Tab-separated table of C-alpha atoms and ligand atoms in Angstrom:
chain	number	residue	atom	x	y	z
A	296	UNK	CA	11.989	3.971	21.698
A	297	UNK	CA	11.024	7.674	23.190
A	298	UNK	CA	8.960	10.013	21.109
A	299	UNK	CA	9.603	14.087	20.751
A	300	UNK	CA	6.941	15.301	23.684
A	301	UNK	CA	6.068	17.621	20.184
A	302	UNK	CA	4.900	14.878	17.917
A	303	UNK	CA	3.042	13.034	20.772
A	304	UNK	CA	1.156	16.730	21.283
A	305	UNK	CA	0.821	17.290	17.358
A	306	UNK	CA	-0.540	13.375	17.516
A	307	UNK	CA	-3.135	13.757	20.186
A	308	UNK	CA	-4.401	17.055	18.751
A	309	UNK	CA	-4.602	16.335	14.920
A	310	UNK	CA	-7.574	17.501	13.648
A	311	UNK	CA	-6.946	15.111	10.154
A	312	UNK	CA	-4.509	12.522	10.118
A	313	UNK	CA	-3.270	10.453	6.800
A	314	UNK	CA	-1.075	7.554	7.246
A	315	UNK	CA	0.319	6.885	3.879
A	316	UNK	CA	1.867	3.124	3.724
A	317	UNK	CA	4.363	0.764	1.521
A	318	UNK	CA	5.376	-2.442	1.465
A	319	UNK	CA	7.383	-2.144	4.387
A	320	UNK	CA	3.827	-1.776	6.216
A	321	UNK	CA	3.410	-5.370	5.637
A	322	UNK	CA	6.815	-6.540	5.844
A	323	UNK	CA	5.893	-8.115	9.561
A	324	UNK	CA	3.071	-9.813	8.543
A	325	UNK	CA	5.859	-11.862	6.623
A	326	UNK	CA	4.824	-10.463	2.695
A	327	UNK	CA	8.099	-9.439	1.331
A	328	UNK	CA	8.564	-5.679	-0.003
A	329	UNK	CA	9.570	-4.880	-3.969
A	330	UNK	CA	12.925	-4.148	-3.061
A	331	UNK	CA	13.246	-7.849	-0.948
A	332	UNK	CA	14.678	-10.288	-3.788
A	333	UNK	CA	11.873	-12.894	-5.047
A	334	UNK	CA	11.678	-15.677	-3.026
A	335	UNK	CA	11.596	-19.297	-4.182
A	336	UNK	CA	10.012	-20.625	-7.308
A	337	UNK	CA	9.853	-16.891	-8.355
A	338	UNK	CA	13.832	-15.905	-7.556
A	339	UNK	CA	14.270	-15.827	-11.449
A	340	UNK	CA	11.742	-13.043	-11.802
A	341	UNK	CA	11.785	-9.534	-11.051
A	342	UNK	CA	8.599	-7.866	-10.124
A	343	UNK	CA	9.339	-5.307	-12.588
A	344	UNK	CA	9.709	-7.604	-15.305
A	345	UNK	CA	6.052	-9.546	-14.534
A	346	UNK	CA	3.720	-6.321	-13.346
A	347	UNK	CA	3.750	-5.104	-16.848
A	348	UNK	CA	0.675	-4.921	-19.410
A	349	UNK	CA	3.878	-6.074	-21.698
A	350	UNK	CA	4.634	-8.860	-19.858
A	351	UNK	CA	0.684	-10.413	-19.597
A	352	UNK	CA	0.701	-10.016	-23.831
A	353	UNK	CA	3.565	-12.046	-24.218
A	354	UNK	CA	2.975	-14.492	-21.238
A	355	UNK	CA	-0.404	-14.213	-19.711
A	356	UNK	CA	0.048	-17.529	-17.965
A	357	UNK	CA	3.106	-16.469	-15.994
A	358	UNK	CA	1.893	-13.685	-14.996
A	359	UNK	CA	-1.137	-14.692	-14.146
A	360	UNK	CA	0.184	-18.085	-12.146
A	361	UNK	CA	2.822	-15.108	-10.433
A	362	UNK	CA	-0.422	-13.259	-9.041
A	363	UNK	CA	-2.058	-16.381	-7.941
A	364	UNK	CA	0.938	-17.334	-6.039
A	365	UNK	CA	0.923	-13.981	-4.248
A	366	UNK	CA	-2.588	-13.667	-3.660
A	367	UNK	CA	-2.318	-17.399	-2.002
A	368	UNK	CA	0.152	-15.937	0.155
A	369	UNK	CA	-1.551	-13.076	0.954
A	370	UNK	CA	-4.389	-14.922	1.936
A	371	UNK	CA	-2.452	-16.884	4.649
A	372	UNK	CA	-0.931	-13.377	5.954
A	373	UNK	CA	-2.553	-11.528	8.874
A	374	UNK	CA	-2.272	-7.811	9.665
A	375	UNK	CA	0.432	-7.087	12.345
A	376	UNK	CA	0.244	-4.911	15.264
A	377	UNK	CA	1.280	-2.040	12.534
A	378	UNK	CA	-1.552	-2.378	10.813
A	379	UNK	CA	-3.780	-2.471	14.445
A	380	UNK	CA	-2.407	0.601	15.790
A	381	UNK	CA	-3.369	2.248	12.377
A	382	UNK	CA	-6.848	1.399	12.739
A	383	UNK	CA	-7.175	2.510	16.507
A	384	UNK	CA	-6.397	5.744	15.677
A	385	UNK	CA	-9.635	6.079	14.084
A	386	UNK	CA	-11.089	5.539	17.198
A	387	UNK	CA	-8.477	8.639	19.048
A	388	UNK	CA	-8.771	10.927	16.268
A	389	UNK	CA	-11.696	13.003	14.857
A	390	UNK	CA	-10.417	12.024	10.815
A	391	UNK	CA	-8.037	9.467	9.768
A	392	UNK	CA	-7.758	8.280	6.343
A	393	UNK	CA	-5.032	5.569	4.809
A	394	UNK	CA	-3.786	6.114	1.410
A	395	UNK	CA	-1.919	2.903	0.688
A	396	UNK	CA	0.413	1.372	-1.936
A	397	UNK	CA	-0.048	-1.713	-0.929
A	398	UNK	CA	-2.395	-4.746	-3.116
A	399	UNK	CA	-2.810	-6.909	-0.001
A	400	UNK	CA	-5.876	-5.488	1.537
A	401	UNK	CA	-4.049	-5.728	5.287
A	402	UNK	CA	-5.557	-2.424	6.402
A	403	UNK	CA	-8.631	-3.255	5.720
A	404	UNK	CA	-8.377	-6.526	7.307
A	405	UNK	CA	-7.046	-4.605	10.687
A	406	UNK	CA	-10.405	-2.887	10.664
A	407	UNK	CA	-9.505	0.750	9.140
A	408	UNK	CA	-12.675	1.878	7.479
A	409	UNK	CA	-11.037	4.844	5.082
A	410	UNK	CA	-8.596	3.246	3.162
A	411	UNK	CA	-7.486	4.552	-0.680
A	412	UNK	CA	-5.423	2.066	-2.785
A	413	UNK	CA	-3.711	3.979	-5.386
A	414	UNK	CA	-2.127	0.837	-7.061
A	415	UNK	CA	-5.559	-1.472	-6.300
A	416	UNK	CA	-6.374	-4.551	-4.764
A	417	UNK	CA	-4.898	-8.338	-5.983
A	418	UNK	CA	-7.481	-10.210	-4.318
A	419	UNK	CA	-9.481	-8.407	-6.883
A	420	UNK	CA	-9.450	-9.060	-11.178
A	421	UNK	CA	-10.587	-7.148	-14.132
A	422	UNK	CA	-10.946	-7.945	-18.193
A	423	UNK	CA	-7.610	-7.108	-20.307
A	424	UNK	CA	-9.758	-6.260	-22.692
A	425	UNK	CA	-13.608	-4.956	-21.660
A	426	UNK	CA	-12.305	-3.588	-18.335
A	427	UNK	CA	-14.951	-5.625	-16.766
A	428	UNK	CA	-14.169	-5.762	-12.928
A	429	UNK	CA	-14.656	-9.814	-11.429
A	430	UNK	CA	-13.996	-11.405	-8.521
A	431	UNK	CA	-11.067	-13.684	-7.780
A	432	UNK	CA	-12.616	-16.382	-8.552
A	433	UNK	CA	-14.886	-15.096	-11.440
A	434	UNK	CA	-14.309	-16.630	-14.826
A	435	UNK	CA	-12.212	-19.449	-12.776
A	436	UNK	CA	-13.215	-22.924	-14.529
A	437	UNK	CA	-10.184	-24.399	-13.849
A	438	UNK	CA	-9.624	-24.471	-17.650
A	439	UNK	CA	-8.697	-21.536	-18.995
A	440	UNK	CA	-5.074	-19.924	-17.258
A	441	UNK	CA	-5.741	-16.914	-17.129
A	442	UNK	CA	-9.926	-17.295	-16.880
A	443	UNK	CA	-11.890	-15.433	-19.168
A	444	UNK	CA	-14.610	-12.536	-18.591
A	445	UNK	CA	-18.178	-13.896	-18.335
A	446	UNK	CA	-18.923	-10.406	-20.458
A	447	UNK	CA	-16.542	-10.640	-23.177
A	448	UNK	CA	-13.905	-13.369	-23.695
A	449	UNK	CA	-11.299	-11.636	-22.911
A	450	UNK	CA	-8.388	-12.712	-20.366
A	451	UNK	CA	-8.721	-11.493	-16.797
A	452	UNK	CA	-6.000	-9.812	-14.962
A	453	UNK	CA	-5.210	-8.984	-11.554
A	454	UNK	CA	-6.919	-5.624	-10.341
A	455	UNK	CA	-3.533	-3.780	-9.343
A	456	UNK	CA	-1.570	-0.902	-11.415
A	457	UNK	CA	1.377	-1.946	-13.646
A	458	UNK	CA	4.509	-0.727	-14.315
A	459	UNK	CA	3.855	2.150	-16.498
A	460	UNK	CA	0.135	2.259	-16.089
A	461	UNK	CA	-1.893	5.148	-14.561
A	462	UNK	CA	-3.342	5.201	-10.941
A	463	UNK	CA	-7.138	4.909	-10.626
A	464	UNK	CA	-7.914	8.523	-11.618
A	465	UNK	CA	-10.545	8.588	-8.709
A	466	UNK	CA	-8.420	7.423	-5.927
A	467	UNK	CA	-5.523	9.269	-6.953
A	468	UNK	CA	-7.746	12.932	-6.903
A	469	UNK	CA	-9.353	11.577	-3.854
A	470	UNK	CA	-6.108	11.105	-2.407
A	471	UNK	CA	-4.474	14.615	-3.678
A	472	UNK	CA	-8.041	16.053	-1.490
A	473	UNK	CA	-7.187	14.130	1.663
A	474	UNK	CA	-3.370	15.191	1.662
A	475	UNK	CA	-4.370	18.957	1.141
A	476	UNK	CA	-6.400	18.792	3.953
A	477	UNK	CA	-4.500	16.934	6.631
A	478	UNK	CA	-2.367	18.123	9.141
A	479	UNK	CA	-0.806	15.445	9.940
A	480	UNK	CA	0.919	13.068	7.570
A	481	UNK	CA	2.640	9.176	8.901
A	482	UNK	CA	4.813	8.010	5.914
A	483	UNK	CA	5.232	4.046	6.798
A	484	UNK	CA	7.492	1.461	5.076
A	485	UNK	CA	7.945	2.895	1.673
A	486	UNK	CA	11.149	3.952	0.016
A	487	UNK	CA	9.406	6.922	-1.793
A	488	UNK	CA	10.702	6.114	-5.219
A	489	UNK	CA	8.017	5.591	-7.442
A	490	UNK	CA	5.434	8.331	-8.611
A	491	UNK	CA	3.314	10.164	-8.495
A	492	UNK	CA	2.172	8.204	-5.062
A	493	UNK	CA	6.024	9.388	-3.873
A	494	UNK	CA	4.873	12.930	-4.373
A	495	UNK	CA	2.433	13.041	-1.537
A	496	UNK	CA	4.541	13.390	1.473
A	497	UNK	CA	5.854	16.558	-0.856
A	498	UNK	CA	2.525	17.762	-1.588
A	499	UNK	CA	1.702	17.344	2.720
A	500	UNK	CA	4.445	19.033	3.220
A	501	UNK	CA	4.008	22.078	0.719
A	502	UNK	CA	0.683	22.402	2.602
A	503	UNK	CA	2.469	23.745	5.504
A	504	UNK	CA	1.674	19.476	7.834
A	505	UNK	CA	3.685	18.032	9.497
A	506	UNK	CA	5.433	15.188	8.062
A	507	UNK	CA	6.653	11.887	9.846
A	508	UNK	CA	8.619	9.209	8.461
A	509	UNK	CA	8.716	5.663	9.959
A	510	UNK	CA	10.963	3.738	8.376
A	511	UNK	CA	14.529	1.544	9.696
A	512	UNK	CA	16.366	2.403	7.192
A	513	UNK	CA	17.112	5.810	5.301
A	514	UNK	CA	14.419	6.570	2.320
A	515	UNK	CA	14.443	9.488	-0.486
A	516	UNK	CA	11.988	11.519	1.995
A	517	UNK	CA	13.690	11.789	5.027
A	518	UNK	CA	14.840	15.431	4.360
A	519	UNK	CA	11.103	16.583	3.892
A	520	UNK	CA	9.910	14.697	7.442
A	521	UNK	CA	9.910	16.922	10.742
A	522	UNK	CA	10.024	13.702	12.417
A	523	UNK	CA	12.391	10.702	11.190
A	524	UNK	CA	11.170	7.315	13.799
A	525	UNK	CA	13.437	5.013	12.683
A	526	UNK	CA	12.363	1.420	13.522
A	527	UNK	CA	9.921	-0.888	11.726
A	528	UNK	CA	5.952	-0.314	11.479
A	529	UNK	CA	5.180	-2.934	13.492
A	530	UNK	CA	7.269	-1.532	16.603
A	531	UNK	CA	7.243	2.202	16.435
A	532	UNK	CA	3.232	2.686	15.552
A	533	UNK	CA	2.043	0.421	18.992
A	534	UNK	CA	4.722	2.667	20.564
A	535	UNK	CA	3.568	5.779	19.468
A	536	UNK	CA	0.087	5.381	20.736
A	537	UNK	CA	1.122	3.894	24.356
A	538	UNK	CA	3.544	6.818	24.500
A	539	UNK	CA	0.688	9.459	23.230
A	540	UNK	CA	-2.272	7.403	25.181
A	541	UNK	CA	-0.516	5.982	27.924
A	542	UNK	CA	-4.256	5.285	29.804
A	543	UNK	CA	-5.855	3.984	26.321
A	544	UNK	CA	-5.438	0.386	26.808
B	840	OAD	P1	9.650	-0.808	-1.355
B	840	OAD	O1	9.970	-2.258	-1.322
B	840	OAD	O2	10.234	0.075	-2.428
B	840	OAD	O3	10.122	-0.132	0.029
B	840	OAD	C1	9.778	-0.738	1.233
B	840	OAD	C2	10.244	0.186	2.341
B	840	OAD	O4	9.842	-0.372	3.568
B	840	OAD	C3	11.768	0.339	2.382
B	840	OAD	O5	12.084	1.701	2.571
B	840	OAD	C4	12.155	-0.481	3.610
B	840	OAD	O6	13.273	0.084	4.268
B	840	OAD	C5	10.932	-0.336	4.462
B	840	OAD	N1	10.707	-1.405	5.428
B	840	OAD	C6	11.112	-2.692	5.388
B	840	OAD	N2	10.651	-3.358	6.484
B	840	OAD	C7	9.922	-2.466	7.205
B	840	OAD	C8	9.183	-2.534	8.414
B	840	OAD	N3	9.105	-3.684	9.128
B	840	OAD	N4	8.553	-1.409	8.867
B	840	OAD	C9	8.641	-0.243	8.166
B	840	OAD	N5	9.317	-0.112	6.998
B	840	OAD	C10	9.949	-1.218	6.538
B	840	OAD	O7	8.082	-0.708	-1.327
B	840	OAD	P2	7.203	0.574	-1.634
B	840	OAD	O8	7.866	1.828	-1.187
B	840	OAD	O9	5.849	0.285	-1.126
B	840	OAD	O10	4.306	-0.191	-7.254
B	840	OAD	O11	7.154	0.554	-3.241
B	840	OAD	C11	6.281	1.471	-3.859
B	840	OAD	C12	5.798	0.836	-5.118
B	840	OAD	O12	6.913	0.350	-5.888
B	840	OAD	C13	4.925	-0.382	-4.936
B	840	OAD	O13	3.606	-0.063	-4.634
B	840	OAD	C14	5.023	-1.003	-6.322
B	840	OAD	C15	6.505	-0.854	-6.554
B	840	OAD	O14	6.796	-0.650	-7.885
B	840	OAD	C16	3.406	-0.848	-8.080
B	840	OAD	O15	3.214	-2.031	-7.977
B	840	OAD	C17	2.744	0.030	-9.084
């Protein structure tokens, strides 16, 4: 793949970069985006119909078994060489911060040290009912499906956002900050449907930065982006930094 001689100038010489990521950020480390169909003993279910406060009320132990089979799986995944070339740009650029949709912690794992989760973290759990936050394995006696807080009783649930739940209030503002102040904006693997975390490519782009979308297939932002790369994450971002730092080994 070539790259506009523009972006690879408006690359080297951002001043803030955000790389906002989806699913589709992870989709080469082999963890299957929302709008991938369920895969084995969970092709019956629909995400939709399991990541709902709804849902854990009138089957906590579903859910809850759903989450533990993800966060198994997420455990074996590694980050892929999308997730590497994210994190070396911290070490080109004066400012880069993630904002990510993603539960699976994979940018973190890559080594990028700024990284906002608007829809939180699965390897992480919290009380249903105190809002106590735990660890994975908190509560865990092996007994009890879902485990219960040490505080209060209640049933713990995976620390990620819902269907029809609010974002962390602080991540979300701290992300808002970040976008309003970047002037450059990488929008990775994500079909830019759901909001508000869909309305920050809009907001980068009201702000007068310049907007890149890296995605193989066609997503609801592509109109907004100055630059459409269309290929997958794991390709295009290694790419994009040979082509921009072709002596950076
Ligand atoms: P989606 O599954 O909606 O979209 C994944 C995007 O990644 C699609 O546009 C794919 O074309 C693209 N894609 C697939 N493979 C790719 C690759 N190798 N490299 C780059 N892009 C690739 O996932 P999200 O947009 O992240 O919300 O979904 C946003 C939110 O919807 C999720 O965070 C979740 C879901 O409801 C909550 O859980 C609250």
């Amino acid at each position: 793949m070539s790259f506009d001689t523009v972006l690879l100038e408006k690359l080297r010489s951002a001043r803030h970069l955000v790389v906002f990521s989806g699913a589709g950020m992870s989709a080469e480390s082999g963890i299957p985006t929302f709008r991938d169909a369920q895969t084995g003993l969970w092709a019956q279910y629909r995400a939709e119909d399991l990541a709902t406060p709804d849902a854990f009320r009138r089957d906590p132990v579903t859910v809850w078994n759903w989450y533990a089979w993800r966060r198994a799986m997420m455990r074996e995944r590694q980050p892929n060489a999308g997730h590497l070339a994210v994190a070396r740009l911290e070490r080109l650029l004066p400012e880069v911060n993630v904002i990510t949709q993603n539960v699976d912690g994979l940018h973190q794992a890559a080594g990028s040290g700024s990284v906002i989760e608007l829809h939180g973290n699965i390897h992480g759990s919290r009380c249903f009912d105190c809002g106590r936050t735990s660890g994975e394995a908190d509560g865990a006696n092996g007994i009890d499906i879902p485990p219960r807080c040490t505080y209060c009783g209640g049933m713990l649930r995976p620390a990620v956002v819902w269907f029809g739940e609010a974002l962390p209030m602080q991540a979300w503002q701290r992300a808002e900050d970040i976008v309003t102040d970047a002037d450059l904006f990488l929008c990775v693997g994500t079909s830019s449907l759901v909001e508000p975390a869909a309305s920050l490519p809009r907001l980068a782009r009201s702000r007068g930065c310049t907007v890149v979308q890296i995605n193989p297939d066609v997503t609801a932002h592509d109109a907004i982006a100055q630059f459409v790369l269309r290929g997958k994450a794991g390709g295009v971002l290694p790419g994009l930094l040979a082509a921009a730092w072709p002596d950076d080994s």
